[in-house]
Each structure stands twice: as C-alpha cells, then as structure tokens.
XYZ file of C-alpha atoms in Angstrom:
550
model
C -54.411 -30.387 54.314
C -53.101 -33.812 55.221
C -55.193 -36.835 54.436
C -56.005 -39.412 57.091
C -54.108 -42.030 55.132
C -50.928 -40.028 55.109
C -51.334 -39.294 58.832
C -51.683 -42.991 59.595
C -48.673 -43.807 57.414
C -46.537 -41.166 59.145
C -44.502 -42.452 62.072
C -44.094 -39.111 63.782
C -46.679 -36.477 64.722
C -48.703 -34.842 61.989
C -47.845 -31.330 63.119
C -44.623 -29.447 63.828
C -44.753 -26.262 65.909
C -48.545 -26.409 65.712
C -48.704 -26.344 61.906
C -49.497 -28.968 59.271
C -46.686 -30.170 57.017
C -47.608 -30.460 53.298
C -46.987 -33.749 51.548
C -44.276 -34.199 48.937
C -45.576 -36.616 46.309
C -47.161 -39.572 48.112
C -44.948 -39.198 51.173
C -45.142 -36.591 53.907
C -42.146 -34.574 55.015
C -40.921 -36.053 58.297
C -41.609 -33.738 61.181
C -38.393 -34.834 62.824
C -36.408 -33.083 60.110
C -37.778 -29.717 61.223
C -37.151 -28.204 64.603
C -36.980 -24.791 66.181
C -33.209 -24.451 65.698
C -33.286 -25.243 61.977
C -36.174 -22.876 61.329
C -34.508 -20.085 63.337
C -31.241 -20.549 61.462
C -33.055 -20.516 58.151
C -34.957 -17.334 59.021
C -31.772 -15.637 60.228
C -29.908 -16.640 57.070
C -32.774 -15.330 54.930
C -32.835 -12.050 56.843
C -29.043 -11.699 56.527
C -29.296 -12.295 52.778
C -32.081 -9.736 52.434
C -30.182 -7.190 54.544
C -26.998 -7.680 52.532
C -28.935 -7.316 49.294
C -30.729 -4.234 50.579
C -27.504 -2.628 51.827
C -25.658 -3.334 48.566
C -28.576 -1.862 46.603
C -28.479 1.290 48.707
C -24.716 1.545 48.248
C -25.039 1.327 44.460
C -27.797 3.931 44.585
C -25.586 6.296 46.580
C -22.695 5.818 44.155
C -24.990 6.450 41.172
C -26.358 9.634 42.765
C -23.017 11.080 43.881
C -20.422 9.849 41.383
C -20.022 13.217 39.681
C -19.568 14.953 43.038
C -16.924 12.365 43.918
C -15.122 13.165 40.663
C -15.255 16.853 41.577
C -13.708 16.039 44.968
C -10.942 14.064 43.248
C -10.338 16.962 40.866
C -10.044 19.300 43.866
C -7.486 16.964 45.468
C -5.520 16.917 42.196
C -5.495 20.722 42.041
C -4.489 21.017 45.709
C -1.613 18.558 45.253
C -0.406 20.378 42.155
C -0.589 23.797 43.825
C 1.244 22.524 46.899
C 4.130 21.218 44.786
C 4.358 24.337 42.636
C 4.235 26.702 45.611
C 7.067 24.927 47.379
C 9.583 27.042 45.463
C 8.138 30.062 47.297
C 7.098 28.686 50.670
C 9.435 25.711 51.218
C 11.659 27.605 53.648
C 8.900 29.261 55.724
C 6.825 26.088 55.687
C 9.681 23.916 56.966
C 10.419 26.545 59.605
C 6.774 26.604 60.712
C 6.673 22.809 60.911
C 9.866 22.656 62.976
C 8.652 25.390 65.324
C 5.323 23.571 65.584
C 7.037 20.361 66.699
C 9.120 22.297 69.230
C 5.998 24.086 70.450
C 4.098 20.819 70.950
C 7.004 19.393 72.943
C 7.230 22.596 75.002
C 3.536 22.338 75.845
C 4.076 18.689 76.810
C 6.834 19.762 79.204
C 4.542 22.368 80.755
C 1.641 19.930 81.115
C 3.807 17.206 82.679
C 5.334 19.697 85.126
C 1.884 20.977 86.084
C 0.549 17.442 86.727
C 3.682 16.452 88.642
C 3.484 19.569 90.822
C -0.174 18.819 91.608
C 0.482 15.166 92.545
C 3.762 15.772 94.326
C 2.092 16.766 97.635
C -1.201 14.842 97.628
C -0.744 12.181 94.970
C 0.149 8.504 95.355
C 3.615 7.109 94.711
C 4.568 4.109 92.638
C 5.475 2.137 95.768
C 1.992 2.710 97.191
C 0.219 1.743 93.967
C 2.336 -1.299 93.124
C 1.912 -3.270 89.910
C -1.528 -3.243 88.278
C -2.943 -4.061 84.857
C -5.163 -0.975 85.010
C -2.970 1.449 83.077
C -5.231 4.422 83.771
C -4.310 4.146 87.458
C -0.773 5.273 86.673
C -2.101 8.709 85.700
C -2.529 9.506 89.391
C 1.099 8.577 90.221
C 3.639 11.404 90.438
C 6.517 9.280 89.101
C 4.649 8.774 85.815
C 4.574 12.482 85.073
C 8.156 12.903 86.295
C 9.419 10.273 83.832
C 7.361 11.805 81.004
C 8.736 15.249 81.904
C 12.332 13.996 81.740
C 11.847 12.166 78.427
C 10.133 15.081 76.692
C 12.732 17.523 78.018
C 15.569 15.350 76.716
C 13.856 15.074 73.326
C 13.332 18.839 73.202
C 16.995 19.430 74.035
C 18.183 16.967 71.372
C 16.044 18.658 68.705
C 17.331 22.095 69.670
C 20.953 20.910 69.480
C 20.313 19.282 66.098
C 18.783 22.483 64.780
C 21.792 24.478 65.968
C 24.471 22.182 64.543
C 22.600 21.105 61.383
C 21.202 24.475 60.352
C 23.477 24.602 57.293
C 22.344 21.185 56.088
C 18.715 22.118 56.703
C 19.212 25.155 54.468
C 20.676 22.884 51.776
C 17.682 20.548 52.094
C 15.266 23.476 51.736
C 17.161 24.727 48.660
C 16.959 21.261 47.091
C 13.219 21.176 47.753
C 12.873 24.501 45.983
C 14.907 23.174 43.045
C 12.710 20.079 42.911
C 9.626 22.270 42.744
C 11.188 24.187 39.832
C 12.028 20.926 38.047
C 8.468 19.649 38.425
C 7.165 22.995 37.152
C 9.389 22.724 34.062
C 8.287 19.132 33.362
C 4.612 18.933 34.309
C 4.174 15.687 32.382
C 6.169 13.848 35.048
C 3.300 14.321 37.514
C 1.041 12.143 35.370
C 3.636 9.474 34.584
C 2.486 7.303 37.564
C -0.728 6.691 35.602
C 1.282 4.768 32.992
C 3.014 2.807 35.744
C -0.368 2.008 37.306
C -1.747 0.768 33.973
C 1.295 -1.461 33.436
C 0.879 -2.894 36.940
C -2.784 -3.644 36.239
C -1.842 -5.430 33.016
C 0.726 -7.577 34.849
C -1.726 -8.515 37.605
C -4.493 -9.286 35.091
C -2.175 -11.507 33.058
C -1.098 -13.362 36.206
C -4.709 -13.884 37.308
C -5.673 -15.244 33.890
C -2.665 -17.567 33.947
C -3.457 -18.793 37.457
C -7.101 -19.500 36.593
C -6.328 -21.283 33.325
C -6.953 -25.026 33.829
C -3.742 -27.030 33.451
C -5.162 -30.326 32.205
C -3.402 -33.264 30.600
C -5.101 -34.124 27.306
C -4.770 -37.874 27.759
C -6.292 -38.094 31.236
C -7.690 -34.688 32.157
C -10.114 -35.590 34.960
C -10.621 -38.211 37.598
C -14.213 -39.279 36.762
C -16.088 -42.535 37.310
C -19.342 -44.071 36.164
C -21.867 -43.969 38.977
C -25.162 -45.804 39.297
C -28.044 -45.371 41.756
C -29.363 -48.176 43.888
C -31.405 -50.768 42.054
C -29.339 -50.711 38.868
C -29.120 -53.848 36.776
C -26.487 -56.218 38.300
C -25.064 -56.755 34.836
C -23.724 -53.214 34.909
C -21.380 -53.804 37.846
C -18.410 -54.200 35.483
C -18.949 -50.672 34.169
C -19.448 -48.935 37.507
C -16.387 -47.044 38.955
C -14.549 -47.124 35.633
C -13.061 -43.960 34.106
C -15.267 -41.892 31.816
C -15.142 -38.562 30.015
C -17.729 -36.033 31.237
C -17.458 -34.067 27.998
C -19.077 -36.910 26.030
C -22.843 -36.602 26.464
C -23.869 -40.208 26.046
C -24.901 -43.114 28.266
C -24.497 -46.830 28.013
C -27.634 -48.288 26.447
C -27.562 -51.432 28.572
C -27.320 -49.395 31.783
C -29.582 -46.348 31.378
C -29.190 -45.192 34.991
C -25.439 -44.566 34.848
C -24.019 -41.022 35.060
C -20.448 -39.770 34.659
C -19.565 -38.257 38.022
C -16.633 -35.858 38.527
C -14.423 -36.737 41.500
C -11.371 -34.511 41.073
C -8.378 -33.697 38.929
C -6.029 -36.456 38.002
C -2.481 -36.401 39.354
C -1.042 -38.802 36.793
C -0.447 -36.379 33.889
C 2.805 -34.453 33.436
C 1.062 -31.080 33.842
C -0.577 -32.250 37.071
C 2.714 -33.542 38.467
C 4.445 -30.207 37.798
C 1.475 -28.035 38.774
C 3.051 -26.860 42.048
C 6.305 -25.924 40.306
C 4.366 -24.006 37.660
C 2.486 -22.098 40.357
C 5.757 -21.154 42.066
C 7.108 -20.049 38.685
C 3.996 -17.926 38.131
C 4.297 -16.230 41.528
C 7.986 -15.560 40.934
C 7.171 -14.087 37.534
C 4.452 -11.877 39.036
C 6.745 -10.403 41.699
C 9.577 -9.960 39.220
C 7.395 -8.238 36.636
C 5.802 -5.895 39.181
C 9.197 -4.896 40.583
C 10.519 -4.345 37.054
C 7.613 -2.033 36.213
C 8.229 -0.012 39.379
C 11.951 0.121 38.578
C 11.138 1.326 35.064
C 9.064 4.184 36.448
C 11.794 5.234 38.878
C 14.554 5.125 36.270
C 12.518 7.100 33.709
C 11.706 9.840 36.224
C 15.340 9.919 37.369
C 16.521 10.362 33.774
C 14.094 13.231 33.198
C 15.029 15.102 36.385
C 18.753 14.479 35.873
C 18.501 16.212 32.501
C 17.110 19.218 34.374
C 19.984 19.363 36.852
C 22.802 18.900 34.327
C 21.470 21.679 32.103
C 23.953 24.501 32.667
C 21.625 27.302 31.569
C 18.109 26.554 32.787
C 15.648 26.288 31.146
C 17.350 26.917 27.765
C 19.570 23.816 27.920
C 16.835 21.438 29.100
C 16.178 18.960 26.237
C 12.786 18.948 24.602
C 10.441 16.125 25.708
C 12.799 14.942 28.489
C 10.327 12.387 29.864
C 9.731 10.708 26.501
C 13.451 10.655 25.750
C 14.199 9.136 29.166
C 11.494 6.491 28.657
C 12.843 5.228 25.317
C 16.429 5.512 26.508
C 15.642 3.373 29.532
C 13.876 0.715 27.471
C 16.724 0.582 24.953
C 19.782 0.578 27.194
C 18.816 -0.213 30.801
C 16.207 -3.001 30.653
C 18.666 -5.701 31.785
C 19.988 -3.627 34.701
C 16.436 -2.947 35.904
C 15.563 -6.635 35.583
C 18.607 -7.639 37.643
C 17.759 -5.177 40.410
C 14.125 -6.317 40.373
C 15.238 -9.970 40.595
C 17.274 -9.331 43.759
C 14.296 -7.643 45.395
C 11.964 -10.418 44.195
C 14.065 -13.162 45.800
C 13.938 -11.392 49.154
C 10.170 -10.919 48.843
C 9.693 -14.598 47.983
C 11.628 -15.557 51.104
C 9.382 -13.260 53.134
C 6.284 -14.913 51.650
C 7.659 -18.365 52.535
C 8.373 -17.195 56.089
C 4.837 -15.837 56.422
C 3.467 -19.166 55.183
C 5.582 -21.132 57.662
C 4.613 -18.794 60.470
C 0.945 -19.329 59.630
C 1.402 -23.105 59.673
C 3.435 -23.082 62.896
C 1.197 -20.643 64.718
C -0.274 -23.384 66.853
C 3.127 -24.720 67.888
C 3.972 -24.406 71.565
C 7.718 -24.227 71.073
C 8.710 -20.685 72.069
C 12.185 -21.069 70.526
C 10.725 -21.688 67.059
C 8.374 -18.714 67.386
C 11.236 -16.469 68.501
C 13.443 -17.658 65.632
C 10.639 -17.122 63.125
C 10.013 -13.609 64.445
C 13.714 -12.733 64.164
C 13.898 -14.062 60.606
C 10.833 -12.083 59.555
C 12.254 -8.910 61.107
C 15.659 -9.400 59.448
C 14.223 -9.995 55.991
C 11.854 -7.040 56.396
C 14.848 -4.807 57.116
C 16.742 -6.387 54.216
C 13.857 -5.668 51.839
C 13.734 -2.020 52.948
C 17.488 -1.676 52.477
C 17.402 -3.251 49.001
C 14.542 -0.949 47.968
C 16.571 2.051 49.148
C 19.706 0.815 47.370
C 17.835 -0.032 44.152
C 16.189 3.381 44.070
C 19.536 5.184 44.223
C 21.136 2.676 41.839
C 18.443 3.428 39.240
C 19.253 7.124 39.580
C 22.937 6.468 38.899
C 21.982 4.232 35.962
C 19.903 7.070 34.502
C 22.738 9.574 35.005
C 25.789 7.587 33.848
C 24.310 4.577 32.021
C 26.482 1.986 33.805
C 25.270 -1.482 34.843
C 23.384 -2.199 38.054
C 26.255 -3.466 40.194
C 28.575 -0.541 39.457
C 25.743 1.966 39.858
C 24.643 0.456 43.179
C 28.199 0.520 44.487
C 28.779 4.125 43.427
C 25.456 5.284 44.854
C 26.028 3.521 48.173
C 29.553 4.902 48.612
C 28.416 8.390 47.640
C 25.603 8.315 50.198
C 27.856 6.929 52.934
C 30.320 9.792 52.387
C 27.448 12.243 52.946
C 25.360 10.311 55.470
C 24.450 13.363 57.599
C 23.129 15.256 54.589
C 21.174 12.150 53.560
C 19.474 11.862 56.942
C 18.644 15.571 57.157
C 17.233 15.740 53.637
C 15.248 12.533 54.108
C 13.622 13.707 57.339
C 12.882 17.220 56.069
C 11.339 15.785 52.893
C 9.278 13.242 54.840
C 8.003 15.957 57.188
C 7.064 18.237 54.311
C 5.352 15.535 52.244
C 3.476 14.249 55.291
C 2.172 17.748 55.905
C 1.192 18.006 52.234
C -0.720 14.720 52.300
C -2.403 15.727 55.543
C -3.389 19.075 54.044
C -4.849 17.584 50.847
C -6.661 14.631 52.440
C -8.049 16.572 55.394
C -9.143 19.447 53.152
C -11.015 17.156 50.755
C -12.461 15.133 53.649
C -13.784 18.185 55.500
C -15.211 19.715 52.332
C -16.899 16.414 51.382
C -18.342 16.008 54.873
C -19.910 19.465 54.955
C -21.215 19.146 51.396
C -22.763 15.666 51.549
C -24.322 16.368 54.956
C -25.778 19.651 53.662
C -24.001 21.855 56.203
C -22.745 24.506 53.783
C -25.500 27.163 53.576
C -23.809 28.993 50.705
C -23.844 25.865 48.521
C -27.393 24.870 49.450
C -28.858 27.564 47.253
C -26.560 27.001 44.266
C -25.925 23.239 44.475
C -28.236 20.783 46.162
C -26.483 17.834 47.733
C -27.894 14.446 46.658
C -30.250 12.472 48.879
C -28.159 9.591 50.173
C -28.816 6.526 52.298
C -25.273 6.497 53.703
C -23.654 9.926 53.466
C -20.352 8.522 54.798
C -19.861 6.373 51.680
C -18.997 9.167 49.183
C -16.977 10.867 51.935
C -14.818 7.778 52.429
C -14.431 7.296 48.670
C -13.376 10.939 48.289
C -10.853 10.669 51.129
C -9.384 7.451 49.748
C -9.161 8.883 46.237
C -7.551 12.075 47.543
C -4.939 10.027 49.404
C -4.127 7.983 46.280
C -3.814 11.109 44.121
C -1.668 12.939 46.686
C 0.551 9.868 47.099
C 1.056 9.645 43.333
C 1.980 13.320 42.987
C 4.247 13.353 46.020
C 6.008 10.148 44.970
C 7.106 11.960 41.803
C 8.292 14.901 43.893
C 10.183 12.558 46.250
C 11.909 10.923 43.267
C 12.821 14.372 41.980
C 14.368 15.339 45.336
C 16.411 12.120 45.503
C 17.649 12.548 41.930
C 18.657 16.164 42.402
C 20.350 15.287 45.685
C 22.558 12.605 44.120
C 23.355 14.901 41.209
C 24.207 17.637 43.723
C 26.626 15.334 45.568
C 28.212 14.253 42.287
C 28.502 17.898 41.289
C 30.317 18.738 44.525
C 32.802 15.884 44.193
C 33.544 16.091 40.454
C 33.573 19.842 39.862
C 35.472 22.707 41.442
C 33.964 25.818 39.866
C 36.749 26.329 37.344
C 36.174 27.009 33.658
C 36.895 23.357 32.828
C 34.754 22.002 35.668
C 31.997 24.465 36.528
C 29.292 23.778 39.092
C 25.842 22.906 37.736
C 23.987 23.639 40.974
C 21.741 26.657 41.394
C 23.038 29.996 42.569
C 21.163 29.619 45.835
C 22.984 26.366 46.618
C 26.338 27.896 45.687
C 25.572 30.850 47.961
C 24.737 28.536 50.874
C 27.945 26.549 50.365
C 30.042 29.628 49.719
C 31.092 28.529 46.231
C 31.049 30.198 42.850
C 31.967 29.547 39.240
C 34.871 31.313 37.562
C 33.926 33.670 34.782
C 35.779 33.986 31.464
C 38.211 36.880 31.191
C 35.913 38.744 28.812
C 33.022 38.576 31.262
C 35.306 39.761 34.081
C 36.381 42.850 32.107
C 32.774 43.535 31.131
C 31.653 43.254 34.737
C 34.475 45.548 35.883
C 33.440 48.203 33.357
C-alpha cells in the first residue's frame, strides 16, 4: 500500500502499468524509472538466465549418466585404430587398390551422369545465351553447357588419373610396401602409439605455465595502483586537501577528521618500471609460449623418428632391434639434440609470430576502404601461411635426419631437402597414398563409433536393449558428439604416429638406396619385398653360396 502522504509527495503518477509501486524508505520509487521496455528486457534476461541454467544442469546430468558409456565408446575407437594400423601389413595393398578403384568408379559415374543430363537437355533444354547471367545458381542446372563443361572436366581428370596409375604403378607398389613396413614397425614397438600422451601432457604444462604467468599481476612495489581518496557530497570542507590524493587500498583505515572518505581504485599506474615494460613482457611471454610449444612438438617427432630409424637400420629384424628403443631415443634426444630442436622451433616460431601480427593488423584495418591495402594484406597472409607449411615440412624431415645421423639442424635440413628433391616423384606418390589411406582410416573409426553411439543412445539396437539399457537422457546428441570428437582425437593421435613412421622409413629407404649397393661391405637394409620390387638383392658370403648350391 502507498500512503496518501507519499502519493501527494510523488511528482508522477502513483501507479505504473496499473500496479502500485512500494516505497523505499521514506521515498517512493519514481514511476518514470519503470516502463514497458525495461520490464520486458528484465523479464527476457531473467528467462534467458533460467534457460541457460536449466540447459547447463541438464547437460551435466546427461554427462553424469552416460560418462561410462562414453569411455566405452572411446575404448572402442582406440581398439579400432589399433587394429587398423596392425592389419595394414596384410591389407595395405588391397585396401589402396580398392580406394583407387573407388575414386575411379565415382568419376566414371560422374561422367555417365553428366552425359545423361547433357543428352536430355541438348534437344529441349535452354542454352547459356538464352539464360544470360543470373545470381540464381540453381538455374544453371537446366543449361546444357553446364553439363557439357562438367563432362569435359571430369573426363580429363579421369584420364589424368588413369595415366598416372599406368606410369606410376612401380612407385605406388613401393609406397604400399613402405606402408606395410610401417605397420610392422608399429607392431614391434607398440609403446610408440601411446607416446603422444606424453607430448599432450607436456603441451598442457606449457600452456598452464603461460596462463599463470599472463595472469600474474605485474605491479611496482613503490606505486602499485592508481588510487585516490574519494568523498561523497556533503563532506566537511576541511577535507578538500585530502580528496583526490594517492592512497593505498590495502591499508584498511580512514582519516579520523574525514570519516566519509574511501580509497577508490581508478586503474593501474603507468609510472613504475614494470608497468612501462608490461607490453614488452607480454610479447616476450607470447614468444616463449610459441617457442616452447613448437619445441615440445619437435621433441615428440625426433623421439619417434629415432625409435623407427632403429627399426629400419636393424639388419636382422627383429633380433637386431635394440631393447626399449623409444626410451633410448627419448634420452638420446634430450642429451644430444635439444639445441637443434630449439633452433628449428625458433625459426617456425618467428614465422608464426609474423602471422599473428598480420592477423592483428588485418583485424584493425578491416574497416579500411583502401582495396590496395586489403589486397596486399591478403597476399602477405597467404605467403606466410605457405612459408609456415613449408618450414613445418622441412623441420619434420630435418628432425628425422637429426635422429638418424645426429648432425646439427642446418646440415640435417639441407641433407633432407636435397634428398627429397632428388626423389620428388616418390615423395608425392607416397604422401598422397598415405594421406588417402589415413583419411579412410579416420573416416572408418569416427563413422563407426558415431553410428554405434547413435543407435545405442537412441535405443535403436534391439539386441542391446535386453542386455544393456541405455541411459535416460535429456539431449541424446550430447554423448554422441562427445564420442565422435573423442574418437577423432584418438584416431588422429594413433595415425600421426603411423605417419611419422612412414616418413622416417621413407627417408631411411632413400638413404639406403643412395649409400648402399648390395655388396658385402654395403648391404641393403630394406625388406625383401622392397628389394624384390626394385629388382635388387644382397650378395651372400661364399660359404652361404656353396651351402645354397648344395
């Protein structure tokens, strides 16, 4: 209720939206401060907050009810990835053949479909001259020239692939043999598949340390804060000399002569030495973060390369493979190759820092109307993106040569680059065959886990309904998405190890071809399958020759 006295004292109406406004103390809340817009915004904000809280609660409930099933899905993805890598020694050749024939079959069907559509529209369809230029792209589907151009392009692509298969069949066989050897190497050293976990932990430690360093307040002890004494209206005039003077908010006291004063924080001071160099320290921290992360990744690549190189250069496999090759490669890398890895990581870090600066400038200049500046910025970003990819490729192969021969980064990078350039066709063929195979493997693992999770969490597997009851969920898509994402991460980790194994064995194979000739002094270390493909063989000692002849 509102008293008559308060109604008479109020300048505005006593009601807002047909309702009485309660008094606050001896004064009434002005009706002018409330209107339909403010109340609607407040109700909408409250509803949004309640919905967000309700949705987050349901999400946590779903995670709590299905976390063990998600772990089972991740375990299935781990088993599928492991089986795929181990079975490559048996099915690498047929699988690559099936994938290649599948690509050719898809292109052949595209040629047939384009020819069928072109034949249909050739007599009664519109031409490009009749249609003209239009922004409605779907209208071009009814134009005969569209299908004719698509038919020509797909036919040319099909012909190029067929010619490549004919002329590069020998190199494709070598790539398949190397994939089989990589599968054998992974099978001999199963611990390498779980080494990315150590790399991931080291990356988390680096990021956590950088976050703690970035959040640590850099304050000068002598003048840490910009704070002033503040007084409300009606303060004693004798306190004017104290107002707006610097104070320390950490001291909980007030001036006795001016009881209304409070120490108000205004901002950080810029007069201290730490404050003046704060920007430089932040740049130093970002540089250190990028450098440390790249060094950790380089460490992982070099350790894996050292382990797989010990597999290749073992003449009698698996008898000559050293015991604990991964552990030995890890300590050997830390002891002898830390500086080389740091130098390679520094080169990559500088390029990444330049890319970050370009992205920052592009964000600041996004509103600029100068088309020349935008074009120049786009070209610079593209060039440095390509440079970063090239340096990553060069560093990866340089780390392999460091693990094999133990030389410094510059010599190893030069030797790796020249070796790859002398065998560029083999590099391209192996890279594309490996990418195709690993893409199929990721697709197989992720799609398999995703489909199984979908049918389980939606209760569409009758056989599992009787044995295992799927949990009651508010959002069944949430554990499905988590399972798919986890399966992709696990498959990527396993296949990254396999990709490093293939690259290491490939460089060792090229070195083996160039340095050895199959004689007793310089025998080949490659597998018998590779020697059979290349038509090479090792000489046998005279005793073995006589024994074989008998």
